[in-house]
Amino acid sequence: VYLETYGCQMNVSDTEIAWAILQKNGYARTKELDEADVVLLVTCSVREKAEQAIWNRLQHLRALKARRPQARAPLRIGILGCMAERLKEEILHREKLVDVVAGPDAYRDLPRLLAVAESGQQAANVLLSLDETYADILPVQTSAGGTTAFVSIMRGCDNMCTYCIVPFTRGRERSRPIASILQEVRMLSDQGVKEVTLLGQNVNSFRDLSEVQFQSVAAPGLSRGFSTVYKAKPGGLRFSHLLDQVSRIDPEMRIRFTSPHPKDFPDEASVLQLIQERHNICKQLHLPAQSGSTRVLEAMRRGYTREAYLELVHHVRDSIPGVSLSSDFITGFCGETEEDHQQTVSLLREVRYNIGFLFAYSMRQKTRAHHRLQDDVPTEVKKRRLEQLIATFREEAARANAAMVGQDQLVLVEGPSKRSASELCGRNDGNIKVIFPDTELEDAAERGALGRALPGDYVMVKVTSATSQTLRGVPLCRTTLSRAAASH
């Protein structure tokens, strides 16, 4: 089997789950497309561009299928994930070359679907589940010897933002039992993984209902000035409990999480407190804003105003000094005026994010916007607005990063820099890329012991220059997460 992943980190995690299931069923994995008997594409539906990439790839695979020698079994092609869920009929009919279609909740069914395909029939399962979390399947890490890993803690989303296809392709929110998450993180720690990112469409509304004694816990309050389209849900162990437990497993392992929803940082803010207190929970938060205009936020059904969002940002910065912030923005949403756009520009200036993900809006079928709103911002206007947002974001990120020049930053080494074999690349606590020369370094624990830094090592780096995307610096010494925290 040959696996190819498109889209978000959730899909990276799904690829590992699908592979774990296939491996148990006697499949071997190949990195060479020509060797494959089965090609599976794990797909994304969030934007039109992502789907177009898959249609193009299928044309390429059609040729590969046609060229296959008669002596070999026919090549089987499968579409997995969100696009399978959204476009099942079209995939099966438009591309007769697709043999298997499996939605995000149907990976356990892959061996059966592939067996049906072996007999020459098309096979599909896109049933969404209310309880599938793949809790008992330990994903097989695809990047062997990797220093970082993603751990999926929940699936689906209940927020029903008007632009978003996720509730329709991934279904309702359900959380994985904490015990199975801890087991996976322990296993990764034993394998030498140094950084784990807890993944979900909406991580901070996590609630594990698997333990009876926690089923009657009261629902938490929302952040001030925030609302939801659904009733607050009581019961279950919450995200702060999970974060607390995960961070205790290995003091040398960094913990990140994405993507939270701004509404789920309630005022008592135990999550923010944990980030501030624990040296191995990264001082970095993803706070997806989507727009800086209250009017557009209302049309998007985000459940907050610009003012409430800014108040939360100030609260976060007060609670976690030096926090690094990232965000998502959509430009050119239905009905967005020039004034709305300028409010987003001003929000980017006011907050000054370190990392940003900015996109032009593309209408998705099935979403509320598709049924209720007009995609009335012309393509060239979207393009111009996106360029302005990107330019503004970069200016402000360059300023935010320039403030780190002269500081010492702890960097987790990921490997050689893409541009130069004589330099190493890693990320600091704020998830910003740091590049520095690969030289002999002292070890902070053993004075005089020299050695090169390897992937998975922590290196203290003095920052000498910064751009909107990267920091550069000189390495001072190899050290550990605990030692660096103690000396700061």
Short mmCIF file of C-alpha atoms in Angstrom, two decimals:
data_model
loop_
_atom_site.label_atom_id
_atom_site.label_comp_id
_atom_site.label_asym_id
_atom_site.label_seq_id
_atom_site.Cartn_x
_atom_site.Cartn_y
_atom_site.Cartn_z
CA VAL A 1 0.00 0.00 0.00
CA TYR A 2 1.17 3.53 -0.85
CA LEU A 3 -0.31 6.34 1.29
CA GLU A 4 -0.41 10.01 0.37
CA THR A 5 -1.65 12.72 2.76
CA TYR A 6 -3.22 16.07 1.87
CA GLY A 7 -4.49 18.88 4.13
CA CYS A 8 -4.33 19.33 7.88
CA GLN A 9 -2.44 17.60 10.71
CA MET A 10 -5.64 15.73 11.49
CA ASN A 11 -5.12 13.95 8.17
CA VAL A 12 -1.53 13.09 9.10
CA SER A 13 -2.97 11.45 12.23
CA ASP A 14 -5.69 9.71 10.17
CA THR A 15 -3.04 8.32 7.80
CA GLU A 16 -1.27 6.77 10.80
CA ILE A 17 -4.56 5.23 12.02
CA ALA A 18 -5.41 3.83 8.57
CA TRP A 19 -1.90 2.39 8.25
CA ALA A 20 -2.09 0.79 11.73
CA ILE A 21 -5.33 -0.98 10.67
CA LEU A 22 -3.89 -2.15 7.33
CA GLN A 23 -0.62 -3.31 8.90
CA LYS A 24 -2.57 -5.53 11.34
CA ASN A 25 -4.33 -7.00 8.31
CA GLY A 26 -1.15 -8.11 6.58
CA TYR A 27 -0.43 -5.12 4.33
CA ALA A 28 3.12 -3.92 3.73
CA ARG A 29 3.89 -0.27 3.06
CA THR A 30 5.92 1.11 0.19
CA LYS A 31 7.41 4.57 -0.41
CA GLU A 32 7.63 3.81 -4.16
CA LEU A 33 4.45 4.47 -6.12
CA ASP A 34 5.46 1.94 -8.83
CA GLU A 35 5.65 -0.90 -6.28
CA ALA A 36 2.13 -0.31 -4.93
CA ASP A 37 -0.86 -2.61 -5.40
CA VAL A 38 -3.06 -0.14 -3.52
CA VAL A 39 -2.79 3.67 -3.57
CA LEU A 40 -4.73 5.53 -0.85
CA LEU A 41 -5.11 9.32 -0.84
CA VAL A 42 -6.10 10.87 2.51
CA THR A 43 -7.95 13.96 1.34
CA CYS A 44 -9.03 17.42 2.44
CA SER A 45 -12.21 19.36 1.57
CA VAL A 46 -11.70 22.62 3.42
CA ARG A 47 -10.92 24.66 0.31
CA GLU A 48 -11.52 24.17 -3.40
CA LYS A 49 -7.77 24.22 -4.09
CA ALA A 50 -7.24 21.16 -1.87
CA GLU A 51 -9.88 19.20 -3.77
CA GLN A 52 -8.50 20.28 -7.14
CA ALA A 53 -5.11 18.83 -6.18
CA ILE A 54 -6.81 15.44 -5.70
CA TRP A 55 -8.66 15.53 -9.04
CA ASN A 56 -5.32 16.33 -10.73
CA ARG A 57 -3.58 13.52 -8.87
CA LEU A 58 -6.29 11.07 -9.98
CA GLN A 59 -5.53 11.91 -13.64
CA HIS A 60 -1.89 10.99 -12.99
CA LEU A 61 -2.95 7.72 -11.31
CA ARG A 62 -5.28 6.91 -14.22
CA ALA A 63 -2.21 6.79 -16.49
CA LEU A 64 -0.32 4.66 -13.96
CA LYS A 65 -3.25 2.22 -13.80
CA ALA A 66 -3.42 1.99 -17.60
CA ARG A 67 0.33 1.31 -17.94
CA ARG A 68 0.31 -1.51 -15.40
CA PRO A 69 1.57 -4.81 -16.89
CA GLN A 70 -1.11 -7.51 -17.42
CA ALA A 71 0.92 -9.94 -15.32
CA ARG A 72 0.38 -7.85 -12.16
CA ALA A 73 -2.89 -7.57 -10.24
CA PRO A 74 -4.78 -4.37 -11.19
CA LEU A 75 -3.83 -1.27 -9.23
CA ARG A 76 -6.53 -0.35 -6.67
CA ILE A 77 -7.07 3.32 -5.83
CA GLY A 78 -8.84 4.65 -2.74
CA ILE A 79 -10.00 8.08 -1.63
CA LEU A 80 -10.09 8.48 2.17
CA GLY A 81 -11.08 11.30 4.50
CA CYS A 82 -13.10 14.50 4.07
CA MET A 83 -13.38 14.58 0.29
CA ALA A 84 -14.66 10.98 0.32
CA GLU A 85 -17.35 12.09 2.76
CA ARG A 86 -18.32 15.19 0.81
CA LEU A 87 -18.25 13.85 -2.76
CA LYS A 88 -18.83 10.10 -2.58
CA GLU A 89 -21.17 9.88 -5.59
CA GLU A 90 -19.11 12.18 -7.77
CA ILE A 91 -15.86 10.33 -7.02
CA LEU A 92 -17.35 6.92 -7.81
CA HIS A 93 -19.04 8.08 -11.03
CA ARG A 94 -16.77 10.80 -12.40
CA GLU A 95 -13.60 8.80 -11.87
CA LYS A 96 -14.38 5.21 -12.66
CA LEU A 97 -10.78 4.46 -11.67
CA VAL A 98 -11.50 4.94 -7.93
CA ASP A 99 -12.15 1.54 -6.32
CA VAL A 100 -12.59 2.44 -2.66
CA VAL A 101 -14.16 5.46 -0.92
CA ALA A 102 -13.87 5.64 2.89
CA GLY A 103 -14.95 8.55 5.11
CA PRO A 104 -13.09 9.62 8.28
CA ASP A 105 -15.12 7.24 10.50
CA ALA A 106 -14.76 4.19 8.21
CA TYR A 107 -11.05 3.33 8.43
CA ARG A 108 -11.73 0.13 10.42
CA ASP A 109 -13.68 -1.04 7.38
CA LEU A 110 -10.72 -0.58 4.98
CA PRO A 111 -9.67 -4.28 4.84
CA ARG A 112 -13.25 -5.28 3.88
CA LEU A 113 -13.59 -2.46 1.35
CA LEU A 114 -10.28 -3.44 -0.26
CA ALA A 115 -11.39 -7.10 -0.38
CA VAL A 116 -14.56 -6.05 -2.23
CA ALA A 117 -12.39 -3.97 -4.61
CA GLU A 118 -10.22 -7.04 -5.28
CA SER A 119 -13.28 -8.69 -6.86
CA GLY A 120 -13.55 -5.80 -9.31
CA GLN A 121 -16.41 -3.87 -7.66
CA GLN A 122 -16.36 -0.34 -6.29
CA ALA A 123 -16.73 -0.21 -2.49
CA ALA A 124 -17.72 2.74 -0.29
CA ASN A 125 -18.39 3.48 3.37
CA VAL A 126 -18.96 7.10 4.36
CA LEU A 127 -21.15 6.54 7.42
CA LEU A 128 -20.39 9.13 10.08
CA SER A 129 -20.37 7.79 13.61
CA LEU A 130 -21.44 9.38 16.88
CA ASP A 131 -18.82 7.53 18.90
CA GLU A 132 -15.88 6.43 16.70
CA THR A 133 -12.62 7.80 18.15
CA TYR A 134 -10.26 4.93 17.18
CA ALA A 135 -9.35 4.89 20.87
CA ASP A 136 -8.03 1.31 20.80
CA ILE A 137 -5.86 1.77 17.71
CA LEU A 138 -2.38 3.02 18.43
CA PRO A 139 -1.36 4.95 15.31
CA VAL A 140 1.87 3.79 13.67
CA GLN A 141 4.19 6.80 13.45
CA THR A 142 4.88 7.43 9.80
CA SER A 143 8.07 9.44 10.29
CA ALA A 144 10.25 6.81 11.98
CA GLY A 145 12.78 8.41 14.30
CA GLY A 146 10.81 11.66 14.23
CA THR A 147 11.24 14.11 17.08
CA THR A 148 7.64 15.37 16.93
CA ALA A 149 4.27 13.61 16.73
CA PHE A 150 0.56 14.42 16.52
CA VAL A 151 -1.92 12.75 18.86
CA SER A 152 -5.59 12.96 17.96
CA ILE A 153 -7.73 13.55 21.07
CA MET A 154 -11.16 14.13 19.54
CA ARG A 155 -12.99 14.06 16.22
CA GLY A 156 -15.66 16.21 14.58
CA CYS A 157 -17.01 19.64 15.47
CA ASP A 158 -20.32 21.05 16.80
CA ASN A 159 -19.72 24.76 16.17
CA MET A 160 -21.43 25.01 12.75
CA CYS A 161 -19.62 28.15 11.60
CA THR A 162 -21.38 29.12 8.37
CA TYR A 163 -18.29 28.81 6.11
CA CYS A 164 -17.08 25.46 7.42
CA ILE A 165 -17.47 22.01 5.90
CA VAL A 166 -15.88 20.14 8.83
CA PRO A 167 -19.10 19.26 10.75
CA PHE A 168 -20.43 17.70 7.53
CA THR A 169 -17.28 15.77 6.59
CA ARG A 170 -16.16 14.76 10.10
CA GLY A 171 -19.44 14.69 11.98
CA ARG A 172 -20.28 15.54 15.59
CA GLU A 173 -17.76 16.16 18.34
CA ARG A 174 -16.68 13.15 20.36
CA SER A 175 -13.64 12.80 22.57
CA ARG A 176 -11.25 9.93 22.98
CA PRO A 177 -10.94 8.43 26.50
CA ILE A 178 -8.07 10.07 28.43
CA ALA A 179 -6.59 6.66 29.31
CA SER A 180 -6.00 5.80 25.65
CA ILE A 181 -4.44 9.23 24.95
CA LEU A 182 -2.04 8.84 27.89
CA GLN A 183 -1.10 5.35 26.70
CA GLU A 184 -0.20 6.73 23.26
CA VAL A 185 1.81 9.65 24.68
CA ARG A 186 3.75 7.26 26.96
CA MET A 187 4.53 5.06 23.98
CA LEU A 188 5.80 8.09 22.03
CA SER A 189 7.90 9.16 25.00
CA ASP A 190 9.47 5.67 25.13
CA GLN A 191 10.25 5.98 21.40
CA GLY A 192 12.18 9.19 22.08
CA VAL A 193 9.63 11.65 20.66
CA LYS A 194 10.36 15.09 22.15
CA GLU A 195 7.25 17.05 21.19
CA VAL A 196 3.60 16.04 21.02
CA THR A 197 0.78 18.14 19.57
CA LEU A 198 -2.71 17.25 20.84
CA LEU A 199 -5.05 17.49 17.88
CA GLY A 200 -8.74 18.13 17.41
CA GLN A 201 -11.00 20.41 15.41
CA ASN A 202 -11.88 22.04 18.70
CA VAL A 203 -9.52 20.70 21.39
CA ASN A 204 -10.58 22.84 24.31
CA SER A 205 -14.19 21.62 24.23
CA PHE A 206 -12.78 18.12 24.91
CA ARG A 207 -14.85 16.01 27.35
CA ASP A 208 -14.12 12.39 28.11
CA LEU A 209 -17.37 10.69 29.14
CA SER A 210 -15.87 7.21 29.52
CA GLU A 211 -15.61 7.30 33.34
CA VAL A 212 -18.99 7.10 35.07
CA GLN A 213 -18.07 9.16 38.12
CA PHE A 214 -17.41 12.26 35.96
CA GLN A 215 -20.60 12.16 33.93
CA SER A 216 -22.53 14.58 36.11
CA VAL A 217 -19.90 17.37 36.29
CA ALA A 218 -21.44 20.78 35.54
CA ALA A 219 -20.83 22.36 32.14
CA PRO A 220 -18.08 25.02 32.18
CA GLY A 221 -18.92 28.67 31.51
CA LEU A 222 -17.88 30.30 28.26
CA SER A 223 -15.42 33.17 28.03
CA ARG A 224 -17.03 36.56 28.64
CA GLY A 225 -18.81 37.88 25.56
CA PHE A 226 -18.91 34.49 23.80
CA SER A 227 -21.88 32.33 22.76
CA THR A 228 -22.52 29.01 20.99
CA VAL A 229 -25.23 27.62 18.71
CA TYR A 230 -25.54 24.54 20.94
CA LYS A 231 -26.44 24.11 24.63
CA ALA A 232 -23.54 23.85 27.07
CA LYS A 233 -22.75 20.17 27.60
CA PRO A 234 -22.40 18.87 31.17
CA GLY A 235 -20.34 15.88 32.25
CA GLY A 236 -16.95 14.46 31.46
CA LEU A 237 -13.30 15.15 32.18
CA ARG A 238 -12.26 18.39 30.52
CA PHE A 239 -9.31 19.55 28.45
CA SER A 240 -7.50 21.11 31.43
CA HIS A 241 -7.52 17.69 33.16
CA LEU A 242 -6.11 16.03 30.03
CA LEU A 243 -3.44 18.72 29.60
CA ASP A 244 -2.41 18.35 33.24
CA GLN A 245 -2.07 14.55 32.89
CA VAL A 246 -0.24 14.63 29.55
CA SER A 247 2.29 17.20 30.74
CA ARG A 248 3.24 14.98 33.72
CA ILE A 249 4.27 11.99 31.57
CA ASP A 250 7.71 13.20 30.52
CA PRO A 251 9.28 16.46 31.76
CA GLU A 252 11.56 16.43 28.67
CA MET A 253 8.66 16.33 26.22
CA ARG A 254 7.12 19.53 24.93
CA ILE A 255 3.31 19.66 24.69
CA ARG A 256 1.35 21.75 22.17
CA PHE A 257 -2.31 21.64 21.15
CA THR A 258 -4.38 22.81 18.19
CA SER A 259 -6.93 24.00 17.25
CA PRO A 260 -8.81 25.57 20.16
CA HIS A 261 -11.90 27.76 19.80
CA PRO A 262 -11.67 31.19 21.47
CA LYS A 263 -15.03 30.66 23.24
CA ASP A 264 -13.69 27.71 25.26
CA PHE A 265 -11.15 29.67 27.33
CA PRO A 266 -13.46 30.41 30.26
CA ASP A 267 -12.61 33.14 32.75
CA GLU A 268 -11.26 30.82 35.42
CA ALA A 269 -8.77 29.86 32.70
CA SER A 270 -7.27 26.72 34.25
CA VAL A 271 -5.82 25.88 30.81
CA LEU A 272 -4.03 29.24 30.69
CA GLN A 273 -2.78 28.70 34.23
CA LEU A 274 -1.35 25.30 33.29
CA ILE A 275 0.45 26.77 30.26
CA GLN A 276 1.97 29.42 32.49
CA GLU A 277 3.01 26.99 35.26
CA ARG A 278 4.35 23.94 33.40
CA HIS A 279 7.76 24.28 31.78
CA ASN A 280 6.96 21.64 29.14
CA ILE A 281 3.64 23.09 27.90
CA CYS A 282 4.60 25.52 25.14
CA LYS A 283 3.84 29.19 25.71
CA GLN A 284 2.04 29.33 22.40
CA LEU A 285 -1.65 29.59 21.58
CA HIS A 286 -3.60 29.32 18.37
CA LEU A 287 -6.52 31.77 18.57
CA PRO A 288 -8.39 31.58 15.25
CA ALA A 289 -10.05 34.97 14.70
CA GLN A 290 -11.24 34.51 11.05
CA SER A 291 -12.18 38.21 10.76
CA GLY A 292 -11.69 41.52 12.55
CA SER A 293 -15.21 42.75 11.79
CA THR A 294 -18.02 42.05 14.26
CA ARG A 295 -20.53 42.13 11.40
CA VAL A 296 -18.64 39.45 9.43
CA LEU A 297 -18.03 37.39 12.60
CA GLU A 298 -21.79 37.36 13.12
CA ALA A 299 -22.39 36.24 9.52
CA MET A 300 -19.79 33.49 10.11
CA ARG A 301 -21.57 32.48 13.37
CA ARG A 302 -18.33 32.59 15.32
CA GLY A 303 -20.08 33.45 18.58
CA TYR A 304 -18.03 36.52 19.53
CA THR A 305 -17.49 40.18 18.66
CA ARG A 306 -14.20 41.84 17.80
CA GLU A 307 -14.20 43.39 21.30
CA ALA A 308 -14.71 40.06 23.08
CA TYR A 309 -11.89 38.51 21.02
CA LEU A 310 -9.50 41.37 21.85
CA GLU A 311 -10.41 41.15 25.53
CA LEU A 312 -9.49 37.45 25.42
CA VAL A 313 -6.15 38.27 23.73
CA HIS A 314 -5.32 40.75 26.51
CA HIS A 315 -6.36 38.21 29.14
CA VAL A 316 -4.12 35.56 27.54
CA ARG A 317 -1.15 37.95 27.38
CA ASP A 318 -1.65 38.94 31.04
CA SER A 319 -1.87 35.26 32.09
CA ILE A 320 1.09 33.98 30.02
CA PRO A 321 3.86 36.59 29.69
CA GLY A 322 5.76 36.26 26.41
CA VAL A 323 3.11 34.03 24.81
CA SER A 324 3.38 33.48 21.06
CA LEU A 325 0.05 33.81 19.21
CA SER A 326 -1.06 32.34 15.90
CA SER A 327 -4.37 32.73 14.09
CA ASP A 328 -6.49 31.87 11.04
CA PHE A 329 -8.15 34.45 8.81
CA ILE A 330 -10.60 34.18 5.91
CA THR A 331 -10.84 37.15 3.57
CA GLY A 332 -13.66 37.90 1.13
CA PHE A 333 -16.40 36.11 3.07
CA CYS A 334 -20.01 36.64 1.90
CA GLY A 335 -20.99 40.30 2.17
CA GLU A 336 -17.55 41.50 3.37
CA THR A 337 -17.20 45.22 2.60
CA GLU A 338 -14.00 47.24 2.24
CA GLU A 339 -14.61 48.59 5.75
CA ASP A 340 -14.94 45.05 7.16
CA HIS A 341 -11.67 44.17 5.44
CA GLN A 342 -9.90 47.20 6.95
CA GLN A 343 -11.07 46.08 10.40
CA THR A 344 -9.31 42.76 9.84
CA VAL A 345 -6.18 44.64 8.76
CA SER A 346 -6.36 46.70 11.97
CA LEU A 347 -6.87 43.56 14.10
CA LEU A 348 -3.68 42.07 12.60
CA ARG A 349 -1.86 45.29 13.52
CA GLU A 350 -3.32 45.45 17.01
CA VAL A 351 -2.66 41.83 18.01
CA ARG A 352 0.64 41.34 16.12
CA TYR A 353 0.58 37.55 15.65
CA ASN A 354 3.79 35.52 15.37
CA ILE A 355 2.28 32.99 12.97
CA GLY A 356 -0.70 33.36 10.62
CA PHE A 357 -2.73 31.21 8.23
CA LEU A 358 -4.57 33.44 5.77
CA PHE A 359 -6.89 32.36 2.96
CA ALA A 360 -9.41 33.73 0.50
CA TYR A 361 -12.92 32.39 1.08
CA SER A 362 -14.12 29.56 -1.12
CA MET A 363 -17.79 28.54 -0.86
CA ARG A 364 -18.36 24.88 0.08
CA GLN A 365 -21.58 23.02 -0.70
CA LYS A 366 -23.58 21.73 2.30
CA THR A 367 -22.44 24.60 4.53
CA ARG A 368 -24.91 27.10 5.97
CA ALA A 369 -23.30 29.87 3.87
CA HIS A 370 -24.03 27.83 0.73
CA HIS A 371 -27.72 27.63 1.66
CA ARG A 372 -28.23 31.12 3.10
CA LEU A 373 -25.60 33.56 1.79
CA GLN A 374 -24.20 34.91 -1.49
CA ASP A 375 -20.54 34.47 -2.37
CA ASP A 376 -20.58 38.03 -3.65
CA VAL A 377 -16.99 39.26 -3.27
CA PRO A 378 -15.32 39.11 -6.73
CA THR A 379 -12.25 36.87 -7.08
CA GLU A 380 -9.89 39.76 -7.89
CA VAL A 381 -11.10 41.66 -4.78
CA LYS A 382 -10.47 38.55 -2.62
CA LYS A 383 -7.01 38.27 -4.15
CA ARG A 384 -6.16 41.93 -3.46
CA ARG A 385 -7.48 41.75 0.11
CA LEU A 386 -5.57 38.54 0.78
CA GLU A 387 -2.34 40.14 -0.49
CA GLN A 388 -2.91 43.11 1.82
CA LEU A 389 -3.59 40.86 4.82
CA ILE A 390 -0.47 38.79 4.13
CA ALA A 391 1.67 41.93 3.79
CA THR A 392 0.25 43.35 7.05
CA PHE A 393 0.70 40.05 8.89
CA ARG A 394 4.35 39.79 7.71
CA GLU A 395 5.17 43.36 8.77
CA GLU A 396 3.79 42.78 12.24
CA ALA A 397 5.29 39.30 12.62
CA ALA A 398 8.69 40.72 11.61
CA ARG A 399 8.29 43.29 14.41
CA ALA A 400 7.18 40.65 16.93
CA ASN A 401 10.12 38.41 16.00
CA ALA A 402 12.62 41.31 16.01
CA ALA A 403 11.83 41.76 19.71
CA MET A 404 13.58 38.39 20.29
CA VAL A 405 16.92 39.53 18.85
CA GLY A 406 19.52 39.39 21.63
CA GLN A 407 17.47 36.86 23.63
CA ASP A 408 18.39 33.25 24.37
CA GLN A 409 15.82 30.83 22.96
CA LEU A 410 15.55 27.12 23.68
CA VAL A 411 15.31 25.26 20.37
CA LEU A 412 14.26 21.67 19.74
CA VAL A 413 16.45 20.48 16.85
CA GLU A 414 14.48 18.91 13.99
CA GLY A 415 17.31 18.33 11.51
CA PRO A 416 19.49 20.02 8.89
CA SER A 417 18.22 23.29 7.42
CA LYS A 418 16.59 22.92 3.98
CA ARG A 419 18.88 25.53 2.47
CA SER A 420 22.22 24.54 3.91
CA ALA A 421 23.72 21.29 5.18
CA SER A 422 26.05 23.27 7.47
CA GLU A 423 23.08 24.66 9.45
CA LEU A 424 20.50 23.09 11.73
CA CYS A 425 16.85 23.96 11.98
CA GLY A 426 14.42 23.64 14.86
CA ARG A 427 11.60 25.47 16.63
CA ASN A 428 11.48 27.53 19.78
CA ASP A 429 8.79 27.34 22.44
CA GLY A 430 6.61 29.74 20.40
CA ASN A 431 6.76 27.37 17.39
CA ILE A 432 8.89 29.80 15.37
CA LYS A 433 11.57 28.31 13.12
CA VAL A 434 15.14 28.94 14.31
CA ILE A 435 18.22 28.35 12.13
CA PHE A 436 21.77 28.18 13.49
CA PRO A 437 25.22 26.81 12.46
CA ASP A 438 25.88 23.10 13.04
CA THR A 439 29.02 23.25 15.20
CA GLU A 440 30.58 21.38 18.12
CA LEU A 441 28.78 22.38 21.31
CA GLU A 442 29.34 22.06 25.03
CA ASP A 443 26.77 20.16 27.03
CA ALA A 444 25.30 22.23 29.88
CA ALA A 445 25.33 19.15 32.15
CA GLU A 446 28.92 18.07 31.45
CA ARG A 447 31.23 21.03 31.12
CA GLY A 448 33.91 20.38 28.53
CA ALA A 449 32.04 17.56 26.77
CA LEU A 450 31.83 18.63 23.11
CA GLY A 451 29.49 17.19 20.55
CA ARG A 452 27.21 18.02 17.63
CA ALA A 453 23.53 18.60 18.24
CA LEU A 454 21.26 15.86 16.85
CA PRO A 455 17.53 15.85 16.01
CA GLY A 456 15.66 15.64 19.32
CA ASP A 457 18.31 17.62 21.23
CA TYR A 458 17.52 20.92 22.96
CA VAL A 459 19.97 23.71 22.14
CA MET A 460 20.14 27.17 23.70
CA VAL A 461 20.50 29.68 20.85
CA LYS A 462 21.25 33.42 21.09
CA VAL A 463 19.07 35.14 18.47
CA THR A 464 21.06 37.46 16.17
CA SER A 465 18.49 38.32 13.47
CA ALA A 466 14.82 37.85 12.61
CA THR A 467 12.39 37.91 9.69
CA SER A 468 8.60 37.46 9.66
CA GLN A 469 9.08 33.68 9.33
CA THR A 470 12.40 32.77 10.99
CA LEU A 471 14.93 33.54 13.65
CA ARG A 472 18.67 33.05 13.16
CA GLY A 473 21.22 32.76 15.90
CA VAL A 474 24.39 31.29 17.37
CA PRO A 475 24.20 28.10 19.41
CA LEU A 476 25.43 28.40 23.02
CA CYS A 477 25.14 24.85 24.41
CA ARG A 478 23.15 21.64 24.39
CA THR A 479 20.84 21.38 27.37
CA THR A 480 17.58 19.84 28.61
CA LEU A 481 14.07 21.23 28.91
CA SER A 482 14.11 20.97 32.72
CA ARG A 483 17.57 22.52 33.09
CA ALA A 484 16.66 25.42 30.78
CA ALA A 485 13.44 26.04 32.74
CA ALA A 486 15.31 26.01 36.07
CA SER A 487 17.90 28.55 34.91
CA HIS A 488 15.32 31.02 33.54
#
